[in-house]
Every structure is written in C-alpha cells, then in structure tokens.
JSON list of C-alpha atoms and ligand atoms in Angstrom, two decimals:
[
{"chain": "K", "resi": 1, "resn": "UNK", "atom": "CA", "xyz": [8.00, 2.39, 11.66]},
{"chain": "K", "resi": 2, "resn": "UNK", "atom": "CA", "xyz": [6.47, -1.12, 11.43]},
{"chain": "K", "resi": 3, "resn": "UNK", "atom": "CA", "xyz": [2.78, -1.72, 12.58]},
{"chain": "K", "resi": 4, "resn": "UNK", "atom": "CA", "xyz": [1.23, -4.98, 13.36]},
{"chain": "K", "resi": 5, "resn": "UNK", "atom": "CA", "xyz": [-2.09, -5.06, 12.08]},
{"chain": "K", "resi": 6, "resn": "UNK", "atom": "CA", "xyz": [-4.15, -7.75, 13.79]},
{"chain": "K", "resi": 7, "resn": "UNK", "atom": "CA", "xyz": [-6.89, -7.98, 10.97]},
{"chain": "K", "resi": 8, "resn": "UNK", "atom": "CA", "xyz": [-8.23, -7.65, 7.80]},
{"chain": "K", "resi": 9, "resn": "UNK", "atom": "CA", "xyz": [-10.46, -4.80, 9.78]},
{"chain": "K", "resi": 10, "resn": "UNK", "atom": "CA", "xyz": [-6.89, -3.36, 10.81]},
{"chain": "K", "resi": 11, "resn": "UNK", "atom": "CA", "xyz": [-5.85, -2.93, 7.23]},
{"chain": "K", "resi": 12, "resn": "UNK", "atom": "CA", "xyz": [-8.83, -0.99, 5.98]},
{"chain": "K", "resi": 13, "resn": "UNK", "atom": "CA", "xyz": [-8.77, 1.28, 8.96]},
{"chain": "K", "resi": 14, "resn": "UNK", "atom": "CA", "xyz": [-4.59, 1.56, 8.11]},
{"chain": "K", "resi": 15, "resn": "UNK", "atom": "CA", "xyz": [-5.89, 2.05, 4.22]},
{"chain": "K", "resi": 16, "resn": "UNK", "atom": "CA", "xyz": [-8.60, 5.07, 5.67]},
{"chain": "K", "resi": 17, "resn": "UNK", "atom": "CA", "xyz": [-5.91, 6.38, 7.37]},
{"chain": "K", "resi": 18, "resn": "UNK", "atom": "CA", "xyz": [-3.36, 6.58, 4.88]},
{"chain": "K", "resi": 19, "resn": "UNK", "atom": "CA", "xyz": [-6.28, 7.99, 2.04]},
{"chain": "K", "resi": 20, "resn": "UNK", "atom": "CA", "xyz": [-6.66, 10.85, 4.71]},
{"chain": "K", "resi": 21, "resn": "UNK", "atom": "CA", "xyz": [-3.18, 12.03, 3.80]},
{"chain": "K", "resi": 22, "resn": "UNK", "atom": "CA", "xyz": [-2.45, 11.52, 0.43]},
{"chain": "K", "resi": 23, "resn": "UNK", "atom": "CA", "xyz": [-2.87, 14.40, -2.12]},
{"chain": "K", "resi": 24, "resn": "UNK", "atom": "CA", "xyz": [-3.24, 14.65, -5.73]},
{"chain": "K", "resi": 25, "resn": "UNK", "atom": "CA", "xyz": [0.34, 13.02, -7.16]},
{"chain": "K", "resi": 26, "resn": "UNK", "atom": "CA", "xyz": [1.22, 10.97, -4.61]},
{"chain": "K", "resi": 27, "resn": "UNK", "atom": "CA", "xyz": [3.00, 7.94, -5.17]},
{"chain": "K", "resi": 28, "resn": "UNK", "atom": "CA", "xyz": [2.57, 4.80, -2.73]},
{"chain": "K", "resi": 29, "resn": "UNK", "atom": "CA", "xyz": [5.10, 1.74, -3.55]},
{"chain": "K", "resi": 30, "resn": "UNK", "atom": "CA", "xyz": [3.32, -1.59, -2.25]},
{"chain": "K", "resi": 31, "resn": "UNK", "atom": "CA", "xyz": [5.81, -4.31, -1.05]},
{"chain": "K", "resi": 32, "resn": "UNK", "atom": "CA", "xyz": [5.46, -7.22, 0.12]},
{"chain": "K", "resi": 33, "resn": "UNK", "atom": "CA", "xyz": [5.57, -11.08, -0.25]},
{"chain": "K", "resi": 34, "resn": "UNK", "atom": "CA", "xyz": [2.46, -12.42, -2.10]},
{"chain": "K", "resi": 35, "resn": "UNK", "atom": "CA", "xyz": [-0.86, -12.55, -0.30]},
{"chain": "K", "resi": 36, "resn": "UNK", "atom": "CA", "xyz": [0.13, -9.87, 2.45]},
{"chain": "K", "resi": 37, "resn": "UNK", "atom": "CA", "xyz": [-2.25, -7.62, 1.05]},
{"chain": "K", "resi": 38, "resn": "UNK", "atom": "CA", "xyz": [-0.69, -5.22, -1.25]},
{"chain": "K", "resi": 39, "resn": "UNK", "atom": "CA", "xyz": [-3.89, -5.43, -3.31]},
{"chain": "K", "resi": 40, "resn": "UNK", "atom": "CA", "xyz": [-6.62, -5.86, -0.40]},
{"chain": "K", "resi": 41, "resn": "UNK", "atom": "CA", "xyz": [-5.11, -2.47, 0.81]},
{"chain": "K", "resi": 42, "resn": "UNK", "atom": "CA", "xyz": [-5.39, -0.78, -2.35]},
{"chain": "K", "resi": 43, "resn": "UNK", "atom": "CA", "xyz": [-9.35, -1.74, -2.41]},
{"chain": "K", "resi": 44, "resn": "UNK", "atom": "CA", "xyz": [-10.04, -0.04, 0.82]},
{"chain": "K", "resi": 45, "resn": "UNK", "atom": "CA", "xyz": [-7.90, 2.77, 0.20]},
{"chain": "K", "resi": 46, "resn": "UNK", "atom": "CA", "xyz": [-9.52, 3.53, -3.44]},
{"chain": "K", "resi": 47, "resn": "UNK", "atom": "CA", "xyz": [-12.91, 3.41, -1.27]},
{"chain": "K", "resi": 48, "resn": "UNK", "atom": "CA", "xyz": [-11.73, 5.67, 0.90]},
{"chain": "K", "resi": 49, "resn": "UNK", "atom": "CA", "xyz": [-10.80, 7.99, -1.92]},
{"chain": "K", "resi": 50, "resn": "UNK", "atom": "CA", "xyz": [-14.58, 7.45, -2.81]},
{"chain": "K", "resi": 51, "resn": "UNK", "atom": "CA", "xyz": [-14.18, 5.10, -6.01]},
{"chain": "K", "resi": 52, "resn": "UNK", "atom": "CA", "xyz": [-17.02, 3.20, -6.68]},
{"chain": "K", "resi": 53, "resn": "UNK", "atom": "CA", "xyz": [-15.82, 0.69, -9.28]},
{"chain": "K", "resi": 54, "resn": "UNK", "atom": "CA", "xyz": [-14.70, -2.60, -8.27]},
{"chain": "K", "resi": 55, "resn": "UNK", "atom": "CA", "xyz": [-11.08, -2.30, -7.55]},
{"chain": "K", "resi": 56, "resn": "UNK", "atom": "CA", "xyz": [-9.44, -5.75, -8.88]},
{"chain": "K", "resi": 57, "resn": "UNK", "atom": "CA", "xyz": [-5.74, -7.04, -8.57]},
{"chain": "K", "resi": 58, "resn": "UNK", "atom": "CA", "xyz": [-3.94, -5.41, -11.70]},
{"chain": "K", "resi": 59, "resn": "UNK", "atom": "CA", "xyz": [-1.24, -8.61, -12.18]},
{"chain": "K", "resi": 60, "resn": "UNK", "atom": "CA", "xyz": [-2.16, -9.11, -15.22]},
{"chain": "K", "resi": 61, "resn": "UNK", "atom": "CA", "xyz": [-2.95, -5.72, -17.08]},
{"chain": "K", "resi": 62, "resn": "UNK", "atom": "CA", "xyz": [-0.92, -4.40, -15.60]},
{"chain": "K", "resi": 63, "resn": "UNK", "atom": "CA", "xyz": [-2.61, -0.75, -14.88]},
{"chain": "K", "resi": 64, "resn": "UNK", "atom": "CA", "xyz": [-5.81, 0.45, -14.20]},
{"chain": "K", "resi": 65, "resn": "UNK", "atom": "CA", "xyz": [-7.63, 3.49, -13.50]},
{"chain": "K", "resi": 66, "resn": "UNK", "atom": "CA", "xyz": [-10.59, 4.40, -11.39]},
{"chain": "K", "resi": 67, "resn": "UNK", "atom": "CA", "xyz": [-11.95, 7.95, -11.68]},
{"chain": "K", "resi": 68, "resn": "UNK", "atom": "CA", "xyz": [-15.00, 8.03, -9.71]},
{"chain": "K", "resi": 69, "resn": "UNK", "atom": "CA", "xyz": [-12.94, 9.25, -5.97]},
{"chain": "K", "resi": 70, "resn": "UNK", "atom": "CA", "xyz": [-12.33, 12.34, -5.22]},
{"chain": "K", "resi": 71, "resn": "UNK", "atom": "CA", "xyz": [-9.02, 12.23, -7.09]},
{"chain": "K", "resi": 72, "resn": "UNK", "atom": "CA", "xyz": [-8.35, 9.27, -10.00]},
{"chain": "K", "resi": 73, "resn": "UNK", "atom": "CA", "xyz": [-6.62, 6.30, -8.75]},
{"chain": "K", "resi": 74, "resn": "UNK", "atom": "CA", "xyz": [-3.98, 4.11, -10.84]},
{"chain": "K", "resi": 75, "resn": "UNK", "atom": "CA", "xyz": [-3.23, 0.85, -9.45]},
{"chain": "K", "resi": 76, "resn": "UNK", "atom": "CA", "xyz": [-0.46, -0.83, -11.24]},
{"chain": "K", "resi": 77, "resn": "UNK", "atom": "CA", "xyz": [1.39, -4.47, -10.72]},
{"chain": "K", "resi": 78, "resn": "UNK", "atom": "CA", "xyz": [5.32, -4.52, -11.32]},
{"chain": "K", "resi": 79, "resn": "UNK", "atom": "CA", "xyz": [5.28, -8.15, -11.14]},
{"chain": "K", "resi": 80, "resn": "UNK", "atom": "CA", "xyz": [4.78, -9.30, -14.50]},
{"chain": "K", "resi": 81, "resn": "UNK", "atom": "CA", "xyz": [7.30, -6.60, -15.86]},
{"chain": "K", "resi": 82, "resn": "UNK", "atom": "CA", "xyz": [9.28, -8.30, -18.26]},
{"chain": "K", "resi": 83, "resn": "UNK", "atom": "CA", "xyz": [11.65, -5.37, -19.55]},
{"chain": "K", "resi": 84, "resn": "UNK", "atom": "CA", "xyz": [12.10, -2.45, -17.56]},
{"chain": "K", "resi": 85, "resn": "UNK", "atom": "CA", "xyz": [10.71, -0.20, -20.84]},
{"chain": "K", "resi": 86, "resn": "UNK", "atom": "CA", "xyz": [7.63, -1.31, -19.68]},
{"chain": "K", "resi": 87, "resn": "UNK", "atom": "CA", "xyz": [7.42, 0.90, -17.21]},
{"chain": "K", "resi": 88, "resn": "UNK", "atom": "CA", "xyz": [7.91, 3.70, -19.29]},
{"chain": "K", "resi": 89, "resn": "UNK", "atom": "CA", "xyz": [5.39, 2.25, -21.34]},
{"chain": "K", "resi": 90, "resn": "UNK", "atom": "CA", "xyz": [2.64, 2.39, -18.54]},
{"chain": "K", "resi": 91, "resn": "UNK", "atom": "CA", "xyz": [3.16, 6.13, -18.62]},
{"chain": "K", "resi": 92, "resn": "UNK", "atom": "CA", "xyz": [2.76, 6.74, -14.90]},
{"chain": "K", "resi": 93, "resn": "UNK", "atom": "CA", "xyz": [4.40, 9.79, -15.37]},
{"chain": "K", "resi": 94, "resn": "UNK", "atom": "CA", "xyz": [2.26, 11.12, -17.21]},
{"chain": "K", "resi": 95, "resn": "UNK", "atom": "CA", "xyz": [-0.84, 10.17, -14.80]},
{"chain": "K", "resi": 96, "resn": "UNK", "atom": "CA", "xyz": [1.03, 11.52, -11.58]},
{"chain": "K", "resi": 97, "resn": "UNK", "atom": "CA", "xyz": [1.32, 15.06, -13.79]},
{"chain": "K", "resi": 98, "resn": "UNK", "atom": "CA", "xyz": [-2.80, 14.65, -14.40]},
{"chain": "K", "resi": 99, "resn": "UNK", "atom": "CA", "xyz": [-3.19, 14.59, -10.61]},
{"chain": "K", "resi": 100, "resn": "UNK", "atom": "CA", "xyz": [-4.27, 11.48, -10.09]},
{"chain": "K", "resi": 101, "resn": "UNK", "atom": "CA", "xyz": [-2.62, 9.16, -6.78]},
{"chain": "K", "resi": 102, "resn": "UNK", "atom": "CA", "xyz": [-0.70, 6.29, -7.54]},
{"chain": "K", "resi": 103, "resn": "UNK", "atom": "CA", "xyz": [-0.11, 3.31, -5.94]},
{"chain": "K", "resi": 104, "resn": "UNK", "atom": "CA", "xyz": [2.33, 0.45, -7.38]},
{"chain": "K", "resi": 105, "resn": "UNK", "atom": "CA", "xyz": [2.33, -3.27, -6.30]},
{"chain": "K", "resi": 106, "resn": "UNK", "atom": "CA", "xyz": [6.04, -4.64, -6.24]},
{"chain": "K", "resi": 107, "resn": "UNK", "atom": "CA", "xyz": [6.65, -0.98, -6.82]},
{"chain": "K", "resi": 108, "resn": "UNK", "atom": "CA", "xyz": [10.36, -1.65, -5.15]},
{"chain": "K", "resi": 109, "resn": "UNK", "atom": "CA", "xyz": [11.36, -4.22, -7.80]},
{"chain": "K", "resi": 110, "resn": "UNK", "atom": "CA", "xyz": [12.52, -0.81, -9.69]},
{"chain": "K", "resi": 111, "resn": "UNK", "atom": "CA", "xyz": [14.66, 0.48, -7.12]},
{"chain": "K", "resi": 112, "resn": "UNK", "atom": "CA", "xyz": [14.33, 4.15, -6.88]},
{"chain": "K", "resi": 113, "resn": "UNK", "atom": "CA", "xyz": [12.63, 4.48, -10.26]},
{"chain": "K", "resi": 114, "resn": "UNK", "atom": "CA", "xyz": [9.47, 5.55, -9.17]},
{"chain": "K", "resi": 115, "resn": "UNK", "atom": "CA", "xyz": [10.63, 8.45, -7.53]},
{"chain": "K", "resi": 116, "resn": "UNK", "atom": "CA", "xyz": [9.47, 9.93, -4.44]},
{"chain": "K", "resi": 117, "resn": "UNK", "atom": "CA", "xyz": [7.18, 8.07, -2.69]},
{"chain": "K", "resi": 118, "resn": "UNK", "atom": "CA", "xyz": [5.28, 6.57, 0.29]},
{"chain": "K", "resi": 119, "resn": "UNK", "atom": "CA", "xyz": [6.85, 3.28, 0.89]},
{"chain": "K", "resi": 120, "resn": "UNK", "atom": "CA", "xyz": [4.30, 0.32, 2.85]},
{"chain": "K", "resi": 121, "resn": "UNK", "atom": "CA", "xyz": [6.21, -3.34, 3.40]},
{"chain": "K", "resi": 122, "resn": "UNK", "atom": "CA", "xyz": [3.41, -6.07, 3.79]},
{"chain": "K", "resi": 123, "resn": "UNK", "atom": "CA", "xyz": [4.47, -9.07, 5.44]},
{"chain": "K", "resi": 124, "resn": "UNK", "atom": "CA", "xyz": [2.95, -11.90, 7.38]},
{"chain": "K", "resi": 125, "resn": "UNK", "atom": "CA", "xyz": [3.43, -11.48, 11.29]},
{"chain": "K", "resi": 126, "resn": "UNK", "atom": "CA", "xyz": [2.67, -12.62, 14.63]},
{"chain": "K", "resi": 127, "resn": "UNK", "atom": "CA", "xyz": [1.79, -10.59, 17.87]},
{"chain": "K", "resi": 128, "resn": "UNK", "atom": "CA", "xyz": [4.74, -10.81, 20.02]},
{"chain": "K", "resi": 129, "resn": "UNK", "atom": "CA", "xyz": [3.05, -9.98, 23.25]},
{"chain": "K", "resi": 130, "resn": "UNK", "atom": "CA", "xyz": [0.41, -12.62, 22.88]},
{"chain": "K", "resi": 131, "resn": "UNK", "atom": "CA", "xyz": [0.98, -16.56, 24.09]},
{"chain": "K", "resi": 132, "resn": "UNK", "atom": "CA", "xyz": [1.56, -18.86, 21.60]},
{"chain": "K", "resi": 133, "resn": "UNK", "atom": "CA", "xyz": [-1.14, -21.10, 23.06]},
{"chain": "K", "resi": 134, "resn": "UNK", "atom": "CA", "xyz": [-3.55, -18.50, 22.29]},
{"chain": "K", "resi": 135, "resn": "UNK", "atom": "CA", "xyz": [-2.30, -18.17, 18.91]},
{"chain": "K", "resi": 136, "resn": "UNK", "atom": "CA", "xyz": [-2.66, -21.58, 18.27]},
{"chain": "K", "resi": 137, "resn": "UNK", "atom": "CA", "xyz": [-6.06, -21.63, 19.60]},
{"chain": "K", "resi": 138, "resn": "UNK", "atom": "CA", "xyz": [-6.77, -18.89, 17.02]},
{"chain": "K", "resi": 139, "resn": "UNK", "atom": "CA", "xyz": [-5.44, -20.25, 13.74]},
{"chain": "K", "resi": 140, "resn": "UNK", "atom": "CA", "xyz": [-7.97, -18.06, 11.93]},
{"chain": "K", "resi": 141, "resn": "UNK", "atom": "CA", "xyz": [-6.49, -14.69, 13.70]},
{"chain": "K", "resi": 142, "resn": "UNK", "atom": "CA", "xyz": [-3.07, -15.34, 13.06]},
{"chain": "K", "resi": 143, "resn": "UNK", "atom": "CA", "xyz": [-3.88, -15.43, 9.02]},
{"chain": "K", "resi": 144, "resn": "UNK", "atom": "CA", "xyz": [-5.01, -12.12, 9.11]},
{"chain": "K", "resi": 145, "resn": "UNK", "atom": "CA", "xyz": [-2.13, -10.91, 10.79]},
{"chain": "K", "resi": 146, "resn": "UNK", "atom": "CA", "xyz": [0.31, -8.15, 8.61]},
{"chain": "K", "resi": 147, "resn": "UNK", "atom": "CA", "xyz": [2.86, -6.26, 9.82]},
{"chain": "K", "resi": 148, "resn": "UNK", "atom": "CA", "xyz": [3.23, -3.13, 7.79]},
{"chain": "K", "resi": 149, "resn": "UNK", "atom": "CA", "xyz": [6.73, -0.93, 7.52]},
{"chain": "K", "resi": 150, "resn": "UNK", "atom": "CA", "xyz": [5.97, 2.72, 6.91]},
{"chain": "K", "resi": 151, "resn": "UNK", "atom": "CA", "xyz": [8.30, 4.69, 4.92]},
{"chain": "K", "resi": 152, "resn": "UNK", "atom": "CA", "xyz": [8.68, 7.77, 2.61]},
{"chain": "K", "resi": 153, "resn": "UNK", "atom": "CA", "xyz": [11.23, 8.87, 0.04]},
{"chain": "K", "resi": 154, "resn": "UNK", "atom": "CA", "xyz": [12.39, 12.19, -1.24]},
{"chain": "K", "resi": 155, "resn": "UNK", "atom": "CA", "xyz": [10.65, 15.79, -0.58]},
{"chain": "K", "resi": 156, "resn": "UNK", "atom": "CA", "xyz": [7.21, 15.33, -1.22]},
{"chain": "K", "resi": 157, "resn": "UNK", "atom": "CA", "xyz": [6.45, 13.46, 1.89]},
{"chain": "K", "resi": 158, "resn": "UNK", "atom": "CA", "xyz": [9.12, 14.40, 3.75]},
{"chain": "K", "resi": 159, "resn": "UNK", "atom": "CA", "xyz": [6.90, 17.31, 5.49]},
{"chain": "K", "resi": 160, "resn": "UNK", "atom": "CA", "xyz": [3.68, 14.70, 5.89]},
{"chain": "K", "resi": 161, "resn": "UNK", "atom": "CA", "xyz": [5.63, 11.76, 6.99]},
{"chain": "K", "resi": 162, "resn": "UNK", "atom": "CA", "xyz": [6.08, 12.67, 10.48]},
{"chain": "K", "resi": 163, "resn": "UNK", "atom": "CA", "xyz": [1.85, 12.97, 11.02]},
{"chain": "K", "resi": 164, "resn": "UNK", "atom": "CA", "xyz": [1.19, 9.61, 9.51]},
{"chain": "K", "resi": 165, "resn": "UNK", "atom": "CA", "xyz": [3.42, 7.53, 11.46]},
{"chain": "K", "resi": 166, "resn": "UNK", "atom": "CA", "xyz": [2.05, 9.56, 14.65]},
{"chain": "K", "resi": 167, "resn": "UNK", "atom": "CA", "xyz": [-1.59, 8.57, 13.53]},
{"chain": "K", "resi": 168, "resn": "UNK", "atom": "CA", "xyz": [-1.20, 4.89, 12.97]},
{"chain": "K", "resi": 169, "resn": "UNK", "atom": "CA", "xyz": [1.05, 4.95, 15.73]},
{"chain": "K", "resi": 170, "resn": "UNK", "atom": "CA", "xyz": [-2.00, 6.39, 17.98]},
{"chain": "K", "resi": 171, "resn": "UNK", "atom": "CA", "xyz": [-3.99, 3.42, 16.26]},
{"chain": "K", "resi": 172, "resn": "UNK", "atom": "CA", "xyz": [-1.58, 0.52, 15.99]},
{"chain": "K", "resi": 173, "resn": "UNK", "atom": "CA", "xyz": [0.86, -1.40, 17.96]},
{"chain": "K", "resi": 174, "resn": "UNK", "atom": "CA", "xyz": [4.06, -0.89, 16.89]},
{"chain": "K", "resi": 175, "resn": "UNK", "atom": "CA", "xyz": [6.13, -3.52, 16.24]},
{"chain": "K", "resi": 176, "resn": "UNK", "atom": "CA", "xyz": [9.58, -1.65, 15.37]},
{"chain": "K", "resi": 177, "resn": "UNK", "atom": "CA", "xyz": [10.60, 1.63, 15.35]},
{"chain": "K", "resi": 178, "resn": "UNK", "atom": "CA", "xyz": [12.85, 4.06, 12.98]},
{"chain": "S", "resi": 1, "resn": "ATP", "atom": "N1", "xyz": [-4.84, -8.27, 7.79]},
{"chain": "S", "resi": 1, "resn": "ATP", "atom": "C1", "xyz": [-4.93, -8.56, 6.48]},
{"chain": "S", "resi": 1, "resn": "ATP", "atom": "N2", "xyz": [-4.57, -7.64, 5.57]},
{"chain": "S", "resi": 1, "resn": "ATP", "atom": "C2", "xyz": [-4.61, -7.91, 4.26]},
{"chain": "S", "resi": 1, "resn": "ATP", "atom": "N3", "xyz": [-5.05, -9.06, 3.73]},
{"chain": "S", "resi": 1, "resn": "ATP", "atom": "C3", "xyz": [-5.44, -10.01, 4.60]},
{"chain": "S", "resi": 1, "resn": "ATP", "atom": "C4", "xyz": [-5.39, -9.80, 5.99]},
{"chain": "S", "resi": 1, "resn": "ATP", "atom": "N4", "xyz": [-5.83, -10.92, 6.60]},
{"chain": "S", "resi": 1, "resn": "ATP", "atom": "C5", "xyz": [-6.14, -11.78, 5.64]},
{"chain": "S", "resi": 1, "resn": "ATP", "atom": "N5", "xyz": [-5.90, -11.26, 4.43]},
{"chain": "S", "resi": 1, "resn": "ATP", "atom": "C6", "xyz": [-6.13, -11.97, 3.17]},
{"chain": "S", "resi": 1, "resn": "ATP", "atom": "O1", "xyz": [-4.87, -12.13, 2.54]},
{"chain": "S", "resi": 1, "resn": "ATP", "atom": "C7", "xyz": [-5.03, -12.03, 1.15]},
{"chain": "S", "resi": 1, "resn": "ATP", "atom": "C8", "xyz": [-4.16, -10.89, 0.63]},
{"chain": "S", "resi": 1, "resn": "ATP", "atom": "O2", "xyz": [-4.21, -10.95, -0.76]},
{"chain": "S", "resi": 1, "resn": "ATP", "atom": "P1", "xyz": [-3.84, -9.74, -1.68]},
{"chain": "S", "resi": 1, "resn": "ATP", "atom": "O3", "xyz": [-4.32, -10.10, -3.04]},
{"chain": "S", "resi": 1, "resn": "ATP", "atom": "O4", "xyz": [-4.29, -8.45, -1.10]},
{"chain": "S", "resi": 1, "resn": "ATP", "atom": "O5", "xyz": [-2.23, -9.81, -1.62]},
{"chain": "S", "resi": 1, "resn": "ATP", "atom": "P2", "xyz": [-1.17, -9.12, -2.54]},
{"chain": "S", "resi": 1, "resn": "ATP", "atom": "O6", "xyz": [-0.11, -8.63, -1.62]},
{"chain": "S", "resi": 1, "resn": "ATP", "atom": "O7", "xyz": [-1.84, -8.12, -3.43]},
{"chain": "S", "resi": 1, "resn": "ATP", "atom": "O8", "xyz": [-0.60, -10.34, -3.40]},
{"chain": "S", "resi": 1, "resn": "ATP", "atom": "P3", "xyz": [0.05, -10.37, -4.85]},
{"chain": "S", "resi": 1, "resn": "ATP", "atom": "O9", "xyz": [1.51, -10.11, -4.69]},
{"chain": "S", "resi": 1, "resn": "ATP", "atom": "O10", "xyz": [-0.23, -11.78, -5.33]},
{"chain": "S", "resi": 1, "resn": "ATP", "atom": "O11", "xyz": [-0.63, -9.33, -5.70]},
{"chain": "S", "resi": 1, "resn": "ATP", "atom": "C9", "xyz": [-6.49, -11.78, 0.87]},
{"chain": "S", "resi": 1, "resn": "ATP", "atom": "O12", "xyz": [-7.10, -13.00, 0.59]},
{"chain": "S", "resi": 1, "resn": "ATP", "atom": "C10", "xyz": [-6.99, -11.21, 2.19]},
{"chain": "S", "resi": 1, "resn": "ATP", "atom": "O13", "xyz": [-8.34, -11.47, 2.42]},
{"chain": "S", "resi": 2, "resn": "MG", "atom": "MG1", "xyz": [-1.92, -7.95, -5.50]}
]
C-alpha cells in the first residue's frame, strides 16, 4: 500500500504510528531516493520509542545506537557500504538477538539480506486529486510531500501487517493499493 503523506507533520504521525507496532527485533528497511526522509522518519520514530538522544543521520558511521526508549534503537546507513562484509561487520545480527528494533537506511541495496522485515519506500510525490494551480501556488507544500509504500517480508510481520496498513490507511490517503 502506498500513502501520500502531505507533510513533514504527516511523517511523524506515520513514524508514531508505525513505533505503535513494532516489537523488540523488528527490522524496518528504509528506501528511498535521497532527501525523502528515510532519516527524518527514523527521528520521530526513535521519539516515539521514547529515546531522548539526538537521533542524527548515520551516513557516515555507519551505525548507531540509542538506548534510552523503551526498547534500544540501531539506526544504520547502507549507503556508504563499500564491501558487502561490512555488513556482517556492523553485527546487526547480533543487536536484533539483544532485542533491540532496527531500522536500515538503503536497507534494500542488500536484497533480501536483512531478512524479514518491514519494508517503507520514500519518494517525492504530488497529490493527485488537488489542481495543479493550487500546487503551484503552494511551492512550499509540495516539498514536503512523500509518498510512502508499505511492505513486509517473511513471518514475523506477516500476522501484524494487515493492522498497520488498516491504521495508516484510516489516517492517510492512499495513493496505490496491493
Ligand atoms: N513530508 C516529509 N517527510 C520527510 N521529510 C520531509 C518532508 N517534507 C520535507 N522534508 C524534508 O526533507 C528532508 C529529508 O531528509 P532526510 O535526511 O530525512 O532524507 P533521507 O532519506 O534520510 O536522505 P539520505 O538518503 O541522504 O540519508 C529533510 O530536510 C526534511 O525536513
Ligand atoms: Mg538519511
């Protein structure tokens, strides 16, 4: 399911709403063009999870870790992944086992590697059911606009799925469906 999401407001209510249903070990592949807000997602999720730490873009560490939410976050960046030992490197198999959530920028450029997951496609997009005089006349609106496909992968969402995309679905228009 895709989901426009008219705002940066839009995003962190999507983010809230996506922290509601993630447990301990989840794993949440960000994808996405740059600047569609793969990282400004992550920050209002983590705050949602109740971290308090200032939740910055990983690109070029990498990884980090935030432990003061509810469960531990670790945010990691694929981008700059030069050899795909790296991953292994990172260990995030070793923080999903500790219980902590994950959540992967350019998480896809590794295929299926990262094993099952929650799948969210940033992109930039447009309302289709509003003029494109008022768009123009709104420049600063249609910046903030994302579209956002939903998506899961193997048996540990495959039982959760179904409630999420009926939630955002209940919150936000949906631009494609399936
Ligand atoms: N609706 C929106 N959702 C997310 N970000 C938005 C939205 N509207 C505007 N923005 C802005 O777009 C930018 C998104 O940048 P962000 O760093 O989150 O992208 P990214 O996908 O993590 O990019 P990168 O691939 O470079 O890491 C931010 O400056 C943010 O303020
Ligand atoms: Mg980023």
């Amino acid at each position: 399911m895709k989901y426009l999401l008219g705002s940066l407001t839009d995003t962190r209510r999507f983010a809230e709403i996506v922290a509601a249903h993630v447990r301990p070990r989840d794993m949440i592949v960000l994808a996405g063009e740059m600047g569609t807000g793969k990282t400004t997602f992550t920050q209002s999720f983590g705050r949602a999870l109740g971290i308090t730490d200032l939740i910055t873009s990983p690109t070029f560490n990498l990884l980090h870790n935030y432990g003061s939410g509810r469960m531990s976050l670790h945010h990691a960046d694929l981008y700059r992944l030069e050899r795909t030992g790296e991953l292994e490197d990172l260990g995030l198999d070793e923080l999903q086992d500790s219980g902590g959530v994950i959540a992967v920028e350019w998480g896809d450029i590794v295929g299926d590697e990262l094993g099952d997951a929650l799948v969210l496609r940033f992109e930039h997009a447009e309302d289709p059911t509003s003029s494109a005089a008022s768009n123009a006349a709104s420049a600063t609106a249609q910046t903030e606009m994302r579209g956002v496909t939903v998506s899961s992968r193997g048996a540990q969402w495959e039982s959760r799925i179904r409630k999420l995309v009926e939630e955002l679905a209940a919150n936000f228009k949906v631009l494609a469906r399936g």
